[in-house]
C-alpha positions in Angstrom: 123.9 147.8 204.4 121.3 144.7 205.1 123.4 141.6 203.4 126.1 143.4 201.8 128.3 140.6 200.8 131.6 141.8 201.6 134.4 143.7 199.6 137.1 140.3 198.5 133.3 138.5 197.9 132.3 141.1 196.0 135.3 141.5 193.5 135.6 137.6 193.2 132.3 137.3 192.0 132.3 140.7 189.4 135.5 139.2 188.4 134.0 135.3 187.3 130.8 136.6 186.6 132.4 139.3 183.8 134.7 136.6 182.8 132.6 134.0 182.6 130.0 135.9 179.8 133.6 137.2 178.4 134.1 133.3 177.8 130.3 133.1 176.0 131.0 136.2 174.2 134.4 134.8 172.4 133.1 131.6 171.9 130.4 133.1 169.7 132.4 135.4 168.1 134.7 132.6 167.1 132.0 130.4 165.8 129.6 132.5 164.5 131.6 135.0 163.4 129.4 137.8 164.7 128.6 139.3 168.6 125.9 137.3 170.5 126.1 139.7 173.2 127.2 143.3 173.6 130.0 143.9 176.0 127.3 146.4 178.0 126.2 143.0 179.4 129.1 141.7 180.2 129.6 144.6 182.2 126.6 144.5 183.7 127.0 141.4 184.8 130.2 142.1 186.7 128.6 145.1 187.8 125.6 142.5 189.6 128.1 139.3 190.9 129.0 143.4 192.9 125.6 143.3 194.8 124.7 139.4 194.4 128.3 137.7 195.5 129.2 134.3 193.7 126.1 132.7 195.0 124.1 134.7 192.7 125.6 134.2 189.5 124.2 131.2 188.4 120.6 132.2 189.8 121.5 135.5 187.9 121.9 133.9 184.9 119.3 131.5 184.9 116.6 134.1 185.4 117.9 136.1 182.7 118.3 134.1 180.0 114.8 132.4 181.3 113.2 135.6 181.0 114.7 136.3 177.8 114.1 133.6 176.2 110.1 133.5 177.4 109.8 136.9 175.7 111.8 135.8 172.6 109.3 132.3 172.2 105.8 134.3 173.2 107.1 136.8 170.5 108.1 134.0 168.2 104.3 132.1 168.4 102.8 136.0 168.2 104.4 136.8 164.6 103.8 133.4 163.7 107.6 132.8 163.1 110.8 132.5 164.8 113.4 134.6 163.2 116.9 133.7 164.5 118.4 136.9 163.3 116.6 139.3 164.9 118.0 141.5 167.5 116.9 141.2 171.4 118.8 143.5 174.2 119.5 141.3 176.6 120.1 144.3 179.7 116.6 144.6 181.2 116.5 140.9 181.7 120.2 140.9 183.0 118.5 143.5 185.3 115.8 141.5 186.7 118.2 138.4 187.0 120.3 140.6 189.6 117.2 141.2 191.1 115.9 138.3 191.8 119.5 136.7 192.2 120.2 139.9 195.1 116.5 139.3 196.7 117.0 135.4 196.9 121.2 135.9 198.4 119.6 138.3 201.1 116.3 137.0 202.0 117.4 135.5 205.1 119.2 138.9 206.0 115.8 140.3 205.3 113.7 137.8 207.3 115.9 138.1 210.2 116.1 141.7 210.9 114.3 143.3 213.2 113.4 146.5 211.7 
């Protein structure tokens, strides 16, 4: 497959980007008392740093929780309120942040190709 990142890449980068929201998701849990985040995400994140190699982590991340919190600030000024305790599934923009992350690791494998 067009910029596969290959199979020890692959792993390393499930493996940091898994424990790295493992890290966020203890840390919450210890200070708040409560989950932040569900461990479907941190799965899913592993599951991306699969496609996107260790490159695309941060980018991963930073689309996501941009994304995420657009939506949860436009909702905010909508209602008129922010309410911090309201619940927001953070998966579908996980899922565009290993899109975007994937897209921008493999453009130049992309751009080169001749087909």
């Amino acid at each position: 497959i067009v910029g596969s990142p290959p199979l020890s890449e692959a792993l390393v980068a499930a493996l940091f980007g898994g424990s790295l929201l493992l890290a966020v998701f203890l840390f919450y849990r210890l200070w708040r008392g409560i989950d932040g985040i569900g461990l479907g995400d941190l799965k899913l994140v592993a599951a991306g740093g699969l496609w996107c190699d260790i490159s695309g982590i941060g980018p991963m991340l930073i689309v996501a929780t941009a994304s995420a919190g657009t939506v949860a600030l436009l909702r905010a000024f909508l209602a008129g309120r922010l309410d911090l305790k309201s619940k927001m599934p953070f998966g579908p923009y996980l899922s565009l942040g290993i899109f975007a992350a994937w897209l921008l690791t493999h453009i130049d494998a992309f751009i080169q190709s001749p087909y």
